[in-house]
Coordinates of C-alpha atoms and ligand atoms in Angstrom, one line a residue:
X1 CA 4.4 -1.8 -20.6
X2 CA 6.0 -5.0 -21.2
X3 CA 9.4 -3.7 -22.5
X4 CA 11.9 -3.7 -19.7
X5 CA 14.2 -1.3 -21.9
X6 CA 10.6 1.1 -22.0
X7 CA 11.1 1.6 -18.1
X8 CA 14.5 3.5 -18.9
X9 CA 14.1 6.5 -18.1
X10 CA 10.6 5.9 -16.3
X11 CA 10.1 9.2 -13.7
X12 CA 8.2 6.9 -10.8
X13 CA 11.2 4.1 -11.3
X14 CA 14.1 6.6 -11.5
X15 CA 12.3 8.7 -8.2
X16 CA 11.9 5.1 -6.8
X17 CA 15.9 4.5 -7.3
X18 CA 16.9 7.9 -5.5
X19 CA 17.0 10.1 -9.3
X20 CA 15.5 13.0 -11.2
X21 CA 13.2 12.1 -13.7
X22 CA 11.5 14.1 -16.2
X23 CA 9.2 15.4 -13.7
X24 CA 8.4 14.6 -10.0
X25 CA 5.8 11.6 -10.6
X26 CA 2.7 11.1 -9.0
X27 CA 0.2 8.4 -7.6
X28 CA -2.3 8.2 -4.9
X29 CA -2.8 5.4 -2.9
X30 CA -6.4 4.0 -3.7
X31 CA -6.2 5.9 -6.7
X32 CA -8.2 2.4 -7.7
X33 CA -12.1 2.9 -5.5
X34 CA -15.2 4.4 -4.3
X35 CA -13.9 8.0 -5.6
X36 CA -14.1 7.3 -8.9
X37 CA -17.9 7.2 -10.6
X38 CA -16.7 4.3 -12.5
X39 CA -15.8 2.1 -9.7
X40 CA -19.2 2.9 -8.0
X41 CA -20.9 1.7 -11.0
X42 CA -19.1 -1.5 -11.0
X43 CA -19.4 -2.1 -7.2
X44 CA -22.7 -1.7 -8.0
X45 CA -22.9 -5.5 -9.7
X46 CA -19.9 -7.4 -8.1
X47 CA -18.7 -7.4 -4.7
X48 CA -15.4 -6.3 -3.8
X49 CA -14.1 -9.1 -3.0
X50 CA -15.9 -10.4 -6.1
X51 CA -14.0 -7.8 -8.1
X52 CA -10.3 -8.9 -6.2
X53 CA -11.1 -12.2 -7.3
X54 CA -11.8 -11.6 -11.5
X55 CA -8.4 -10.5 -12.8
X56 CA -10.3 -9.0 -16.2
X57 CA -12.7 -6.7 -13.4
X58 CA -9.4 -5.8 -11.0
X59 CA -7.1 -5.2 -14.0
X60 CA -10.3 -3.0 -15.5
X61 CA -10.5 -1.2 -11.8
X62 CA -6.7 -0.5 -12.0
X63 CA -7.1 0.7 -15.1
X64 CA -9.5 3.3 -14.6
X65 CA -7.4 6.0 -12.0
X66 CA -4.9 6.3 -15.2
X67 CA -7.6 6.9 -17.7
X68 CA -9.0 9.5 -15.4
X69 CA -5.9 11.0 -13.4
X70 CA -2.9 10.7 -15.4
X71 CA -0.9 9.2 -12.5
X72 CA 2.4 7.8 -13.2
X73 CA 2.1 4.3 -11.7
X74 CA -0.9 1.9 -11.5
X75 CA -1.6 -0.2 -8.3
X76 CA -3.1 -3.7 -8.5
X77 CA -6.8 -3.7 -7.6
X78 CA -6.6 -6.2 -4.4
X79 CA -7.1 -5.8 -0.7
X80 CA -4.3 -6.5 1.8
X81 CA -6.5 -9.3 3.2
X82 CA -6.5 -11.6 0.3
X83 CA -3.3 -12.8 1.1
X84 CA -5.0 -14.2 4.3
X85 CA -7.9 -15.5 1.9
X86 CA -5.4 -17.9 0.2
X87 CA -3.9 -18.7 3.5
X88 CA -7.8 -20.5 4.1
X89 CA -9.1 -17.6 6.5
X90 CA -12.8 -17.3 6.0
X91 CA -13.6 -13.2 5.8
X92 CA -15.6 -10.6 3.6
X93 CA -15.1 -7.2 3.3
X94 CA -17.9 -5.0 4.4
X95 CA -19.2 -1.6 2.7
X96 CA -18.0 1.3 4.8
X97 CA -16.1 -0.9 7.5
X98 CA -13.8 -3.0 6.1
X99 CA -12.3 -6.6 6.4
X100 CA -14.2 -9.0 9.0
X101 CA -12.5 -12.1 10.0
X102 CA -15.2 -14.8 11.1
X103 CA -13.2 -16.7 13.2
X104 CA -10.8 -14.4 14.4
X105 CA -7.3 -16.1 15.3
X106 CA -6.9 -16.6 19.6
X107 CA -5.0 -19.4 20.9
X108 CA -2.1 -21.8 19.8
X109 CA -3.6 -23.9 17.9
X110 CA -6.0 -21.2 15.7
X111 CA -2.1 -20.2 14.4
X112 CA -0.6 -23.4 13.8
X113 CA -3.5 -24.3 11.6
X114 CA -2.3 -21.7 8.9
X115 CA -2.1 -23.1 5.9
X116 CA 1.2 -21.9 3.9
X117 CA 0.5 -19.8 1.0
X118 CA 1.1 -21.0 -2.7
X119 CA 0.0 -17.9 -4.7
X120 CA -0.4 -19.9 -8.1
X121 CA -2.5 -22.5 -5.9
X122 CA -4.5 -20.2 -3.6
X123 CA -4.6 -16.7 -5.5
X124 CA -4.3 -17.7 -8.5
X125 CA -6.3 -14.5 -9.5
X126 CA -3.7 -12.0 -8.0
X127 CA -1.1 -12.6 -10.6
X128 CA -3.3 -13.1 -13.8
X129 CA -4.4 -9.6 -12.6
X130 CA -1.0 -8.3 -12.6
X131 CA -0.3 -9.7 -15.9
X132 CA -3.2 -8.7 -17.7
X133 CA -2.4 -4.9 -16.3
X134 CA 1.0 -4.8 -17.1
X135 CA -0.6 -5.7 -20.9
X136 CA -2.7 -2.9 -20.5
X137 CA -1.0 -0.1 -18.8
X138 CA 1.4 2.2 -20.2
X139 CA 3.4 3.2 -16.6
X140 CA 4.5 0.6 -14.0
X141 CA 2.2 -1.4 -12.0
X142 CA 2.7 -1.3 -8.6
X143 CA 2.2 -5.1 -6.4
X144 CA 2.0 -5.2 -2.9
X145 CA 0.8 -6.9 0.4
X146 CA -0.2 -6.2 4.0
X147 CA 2.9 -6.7 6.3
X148 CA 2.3 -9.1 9.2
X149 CA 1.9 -7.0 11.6
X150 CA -0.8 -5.1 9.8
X151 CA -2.3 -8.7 9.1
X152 CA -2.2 -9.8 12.5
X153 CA -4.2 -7.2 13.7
X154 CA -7.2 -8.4 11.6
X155 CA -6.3 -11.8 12.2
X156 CA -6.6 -11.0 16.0
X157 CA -9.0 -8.4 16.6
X158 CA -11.7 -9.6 14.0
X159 CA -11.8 -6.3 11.9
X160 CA -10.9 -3.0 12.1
X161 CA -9.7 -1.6 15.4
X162 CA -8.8 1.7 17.2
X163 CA -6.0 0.5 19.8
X164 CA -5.4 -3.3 18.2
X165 CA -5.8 -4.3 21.9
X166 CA -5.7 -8.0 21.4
X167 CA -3.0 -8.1 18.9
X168 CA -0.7 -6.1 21.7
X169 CA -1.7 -8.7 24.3
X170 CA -0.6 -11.9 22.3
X171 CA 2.7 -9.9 21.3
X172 CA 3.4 -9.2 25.1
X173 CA 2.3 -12.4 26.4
X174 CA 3.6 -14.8 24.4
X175 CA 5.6 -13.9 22.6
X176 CA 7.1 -16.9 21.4
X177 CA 3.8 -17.5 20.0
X178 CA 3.8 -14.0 18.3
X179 CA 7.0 -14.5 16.9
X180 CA 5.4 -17.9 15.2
X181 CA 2.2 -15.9 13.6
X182 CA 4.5 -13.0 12.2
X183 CA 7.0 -16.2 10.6
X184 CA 3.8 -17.7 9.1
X185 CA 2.7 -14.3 7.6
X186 CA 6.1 -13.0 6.3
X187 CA 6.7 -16.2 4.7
X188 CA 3.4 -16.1 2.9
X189 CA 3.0 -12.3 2.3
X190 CA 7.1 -13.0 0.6
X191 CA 5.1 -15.6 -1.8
X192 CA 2.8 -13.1 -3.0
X193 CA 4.6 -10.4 -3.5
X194 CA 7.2 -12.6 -5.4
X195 CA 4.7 -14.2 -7.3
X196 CA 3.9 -10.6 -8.6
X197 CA 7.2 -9.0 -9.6
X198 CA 7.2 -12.3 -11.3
X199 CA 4.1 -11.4 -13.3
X200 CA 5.6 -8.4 -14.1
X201 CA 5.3 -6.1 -10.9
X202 CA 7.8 -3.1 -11.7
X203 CA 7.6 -1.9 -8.0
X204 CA 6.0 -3.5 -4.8
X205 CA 4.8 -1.8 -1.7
X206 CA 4.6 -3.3 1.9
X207 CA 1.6 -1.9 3.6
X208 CA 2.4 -1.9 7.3
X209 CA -0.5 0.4 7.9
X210 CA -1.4 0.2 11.5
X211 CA 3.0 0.0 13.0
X212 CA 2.6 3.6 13.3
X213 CA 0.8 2.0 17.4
X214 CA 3.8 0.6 18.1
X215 CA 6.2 2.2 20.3
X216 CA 9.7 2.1 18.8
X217 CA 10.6 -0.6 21.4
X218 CA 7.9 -2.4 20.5
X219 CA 8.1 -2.0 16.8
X220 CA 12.1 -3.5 16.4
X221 CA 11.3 -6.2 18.9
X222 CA 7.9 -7.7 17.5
X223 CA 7.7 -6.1 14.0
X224 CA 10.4 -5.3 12.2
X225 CA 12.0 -8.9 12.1
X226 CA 9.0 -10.4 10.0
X227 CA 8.9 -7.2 7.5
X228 CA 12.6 -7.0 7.1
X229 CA 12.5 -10.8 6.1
X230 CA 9.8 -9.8 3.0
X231 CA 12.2 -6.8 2.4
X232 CA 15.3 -9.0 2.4
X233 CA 13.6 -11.9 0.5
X234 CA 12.8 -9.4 -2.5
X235 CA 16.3 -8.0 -2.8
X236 CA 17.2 -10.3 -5.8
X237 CA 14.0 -9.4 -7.7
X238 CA 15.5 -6.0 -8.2
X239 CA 12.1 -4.7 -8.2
X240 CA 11.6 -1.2 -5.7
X241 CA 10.5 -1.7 -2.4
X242 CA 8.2 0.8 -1.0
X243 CA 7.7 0.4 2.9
X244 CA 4.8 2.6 4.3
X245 CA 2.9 2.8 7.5
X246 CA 0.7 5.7 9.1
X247 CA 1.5 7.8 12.1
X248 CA 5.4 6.6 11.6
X249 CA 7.3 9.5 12.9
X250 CA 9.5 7.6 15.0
X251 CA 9.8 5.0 13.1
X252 CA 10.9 6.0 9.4
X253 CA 14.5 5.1 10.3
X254 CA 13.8 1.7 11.2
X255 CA 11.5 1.3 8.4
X256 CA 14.0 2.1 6.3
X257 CA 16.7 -0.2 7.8
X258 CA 14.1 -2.5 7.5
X259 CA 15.2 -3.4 3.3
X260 CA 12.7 -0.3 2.0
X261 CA 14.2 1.1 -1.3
X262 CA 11.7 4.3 -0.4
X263 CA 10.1 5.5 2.2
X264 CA 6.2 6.1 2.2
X265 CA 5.5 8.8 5.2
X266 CA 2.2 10.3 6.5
X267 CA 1.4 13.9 6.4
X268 CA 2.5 14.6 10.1
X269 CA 6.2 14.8 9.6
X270 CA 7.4 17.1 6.8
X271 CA 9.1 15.8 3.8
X272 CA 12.6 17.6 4.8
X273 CA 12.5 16.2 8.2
X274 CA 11.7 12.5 7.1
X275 CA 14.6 13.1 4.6
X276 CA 17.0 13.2 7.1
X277 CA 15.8 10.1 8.7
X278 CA 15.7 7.4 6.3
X279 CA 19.4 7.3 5.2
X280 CA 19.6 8.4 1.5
X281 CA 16.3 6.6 0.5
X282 CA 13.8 7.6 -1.4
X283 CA 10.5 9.1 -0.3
X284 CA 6.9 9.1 -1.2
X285 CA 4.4 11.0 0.5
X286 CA 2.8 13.1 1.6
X287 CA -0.4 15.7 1.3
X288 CA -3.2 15.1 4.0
X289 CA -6.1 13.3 2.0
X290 CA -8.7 16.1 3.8
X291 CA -6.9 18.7 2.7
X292 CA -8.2 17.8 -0.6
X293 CA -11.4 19.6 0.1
X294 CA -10.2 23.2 0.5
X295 CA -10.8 25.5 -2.2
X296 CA -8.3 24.8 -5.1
X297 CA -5.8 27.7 -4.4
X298 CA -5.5 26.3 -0.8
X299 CA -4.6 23.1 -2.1
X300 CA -2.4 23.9 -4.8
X301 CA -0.5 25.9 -2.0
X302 CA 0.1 22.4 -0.2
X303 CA 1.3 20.7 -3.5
X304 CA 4.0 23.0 -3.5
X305 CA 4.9 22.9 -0.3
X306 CA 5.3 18.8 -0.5
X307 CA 7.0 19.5 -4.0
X308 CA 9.4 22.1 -2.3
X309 CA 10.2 19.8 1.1
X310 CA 10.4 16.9 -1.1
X311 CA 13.1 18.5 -2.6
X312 CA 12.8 17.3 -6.3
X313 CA 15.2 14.4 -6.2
X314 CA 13.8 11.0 -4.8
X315 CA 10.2 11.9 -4.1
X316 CA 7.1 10.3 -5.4
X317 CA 4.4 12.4 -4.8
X318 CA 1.9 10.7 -3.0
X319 CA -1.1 11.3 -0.2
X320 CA -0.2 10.4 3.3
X321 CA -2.4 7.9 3.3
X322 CA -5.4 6.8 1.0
X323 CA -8.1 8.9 -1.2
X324 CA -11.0 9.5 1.0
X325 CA -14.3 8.4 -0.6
X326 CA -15.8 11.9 -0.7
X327 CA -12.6 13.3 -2.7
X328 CA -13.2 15.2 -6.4
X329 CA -11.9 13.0 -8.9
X330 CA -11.0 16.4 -10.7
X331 CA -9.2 17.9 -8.0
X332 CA -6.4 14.5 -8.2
X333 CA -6.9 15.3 -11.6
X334 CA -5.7 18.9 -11.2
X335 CA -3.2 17.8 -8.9
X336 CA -1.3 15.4 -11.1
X337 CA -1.4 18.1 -13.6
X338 CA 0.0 20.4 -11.1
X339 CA 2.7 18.3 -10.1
X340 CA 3.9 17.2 -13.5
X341 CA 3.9 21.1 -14.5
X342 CA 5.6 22.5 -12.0
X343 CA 8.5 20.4 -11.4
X344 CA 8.9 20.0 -15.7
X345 CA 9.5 23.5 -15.6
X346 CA 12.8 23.2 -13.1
Ligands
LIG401 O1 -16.6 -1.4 -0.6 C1 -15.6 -1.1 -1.2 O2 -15.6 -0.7 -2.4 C2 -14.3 -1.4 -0.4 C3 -13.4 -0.3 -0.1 C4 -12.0 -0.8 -0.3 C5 -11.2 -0.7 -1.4 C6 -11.5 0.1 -2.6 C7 -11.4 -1.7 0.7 C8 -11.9 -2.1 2.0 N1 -10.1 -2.0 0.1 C9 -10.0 -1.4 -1.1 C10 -8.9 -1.6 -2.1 C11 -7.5 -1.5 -1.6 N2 -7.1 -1.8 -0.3 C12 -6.4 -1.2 -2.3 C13 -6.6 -0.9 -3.8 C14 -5.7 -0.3 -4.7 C15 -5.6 1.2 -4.6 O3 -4.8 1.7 -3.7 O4 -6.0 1.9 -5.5 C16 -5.3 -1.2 -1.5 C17 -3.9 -0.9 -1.8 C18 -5.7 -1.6 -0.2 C19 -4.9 -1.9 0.9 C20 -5.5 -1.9 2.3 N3 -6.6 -2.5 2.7 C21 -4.8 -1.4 3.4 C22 -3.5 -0.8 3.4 C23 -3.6 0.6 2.9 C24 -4.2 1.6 3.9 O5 -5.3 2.2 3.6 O6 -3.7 1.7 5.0 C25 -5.6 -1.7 4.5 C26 -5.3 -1.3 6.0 C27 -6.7 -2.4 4.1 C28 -7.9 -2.9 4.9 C29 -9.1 -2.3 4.4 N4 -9.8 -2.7 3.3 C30 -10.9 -2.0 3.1 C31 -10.9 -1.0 4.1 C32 -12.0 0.1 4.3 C33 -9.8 -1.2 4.9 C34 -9.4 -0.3 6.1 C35 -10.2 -0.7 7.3 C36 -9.6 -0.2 8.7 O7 -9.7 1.0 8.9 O8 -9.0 -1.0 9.4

């Protein structure tokens, strides 16, 4: 879609700018992965970070959710670590885990020695990706990046982690320290994300996946700053910011304060309640990914419900958080169908 007149009357850009599109539209985050037959078969021969690293494969692995599904909005195929790939930090990303830093990041001098991200220098690949989907697609393509804190937390704890321990310890401790790692990440998670509206990005998202631990308190004090920075730093680009985290409740306000255009909220807190929250801006969200393995009518039930609390106006119909592996291609399939049907009809 290389037009910027095409995007007009686009139904994910005017949802993503607080309006009423044609219909409500819909994407799932990792739409692009190991639900999809197609994506198996090509994990198969290339490693994912293998596939992140080829723009012709990631563009192809973008690509294949809108053959399939019909969503409205195509996300890059990356991972939010590869931002700390270009930043020099030696990881892989393991089958059925996920990232593993080898040298996880513990004292002063582990964070000075950063580098400082230049995407066209150190991930190159990232925005020849973007522009070869944006070639290829026919709806928006969606960039976007871990935010620090989510980054820290694999930086610090090594890999996945259930109560990010380590990565509270630093924060509380030093926080002078803290503040320095969260400076070095927003300023090089801002690069990348620039570097892809540049390439032709429509929309970005800011996946700040693990705030949701994070008391309030805790979240304006040693979060927000370094987020709303990205937010802020973007403004100019006019592109829509989408600002999501899991187990948020308490915190969609700030998140929203933070510089988010919309709103991306977990299935715990119904649509109508997050509404009021986030000050006018948009939402995305927010069916629980298991409840994609009831029996169709049960599902179809839910889709309604989020249609109906979404209230029409402003919502991009998303998960709550991403596509579980197991998931039935053909039941997103039937949900995008679904969605589009339903809310062309009002
Ligand atoms: O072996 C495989 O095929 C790897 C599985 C996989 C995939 C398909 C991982 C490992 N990452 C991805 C792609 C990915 N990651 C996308 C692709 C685009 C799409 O949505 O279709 C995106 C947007 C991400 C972003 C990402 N990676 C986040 C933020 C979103 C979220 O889920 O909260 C996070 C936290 C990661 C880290 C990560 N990478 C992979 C896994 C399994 C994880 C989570 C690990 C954990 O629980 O901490």
């Amino acid at each position: 879609m290389p037009e910027m007149s095409a995007y007009a009357d686009d139904p994910f850009l005017t949802a993503c700018h607080g309006g009423k599109g044609r219909w409500t539209p819909v994407w799932f985050m990792r739409q692009a992965g190991r639900s999809l037959p197609e994506y198996r078969a090509l994990r198969e021969r290339h490693t994912m970070l293998d596939l992140c690293r080829t723009p012709e494969l990631a563009a192809e692995v973008s690509l294949q959710p809108l053959r399939r599904l019909g969503v409205d909005a195509a996300i890059l195929f990356s991972d939010i670590v590869v931002t700390l790939l270009g930043l020099g930090i030696s990881l892989d990303i393991e089958p059925g885990l996920g990232p593993v830093i080898h040298e996880p990041l513990r004292s002063k001098e582990d964070i000075a020695g950063l580098g400082t991200l230049v995407p066209e220098r150190d991930i190159p690949f990232v925005a020849e990706s973007v522009r070869i989907l944006v070639r290829e697609a026919h709806v928006p393509v969606i960039g976007f990046a871990g935010a620090p804190f989510t980054l820290a937390s694999y930086l610090i704890e090594g890999g996945p982690s259930r109560h990010h321990a380590r990565t509270k310890n630093l924060m509380h401790t030093e926080p002078e320290l803290w503040r320095e790692l969260m400076e070095r990440l927003a300023s090089a998670v801002l690069a990348s994300l620039r570097s892809q509206v540049e390439a032709g990005a429509a929309a970005v998202q800011l996946f700040d996946s693990w705030a949701g631990t994070l008391s309030p308190r805790d979240y304006e004090r040693y979060a927000l700053p370094a987020s709303q920075a990205i937010l802020e730093g973007l403004r100019d680009l006019g592109a829509p910011r989408i600002h999501f985290g899991v187990g948020t409740g308490e915190l969609l306000a700030l998140m929203a304060d933070a510089g988010a255009d919309v709103v991306g909220v977990d299935w715990r807190v119904p649509l109508d309640a997050a509404r009021a929250r986030v000050g006018g801006r948009a939402l995305q969200g927010n069916l629980d990914p298991a409840a994609l393995f009831a029996p169709a009518d049960v599902v179809m039930r839910e889709v309604d419900d989020v249609l109906k609390r979404g209230g029409g106006k402003g919502h991009i119909f998303n998960l709550g958080h991403g596509v579980l592996p197991d998931t039935d291609p053909e039941v997103l399939r039937r949900i995008v169908d679904h969605v589009h049907s339903r809310t062309e009809e009002t």
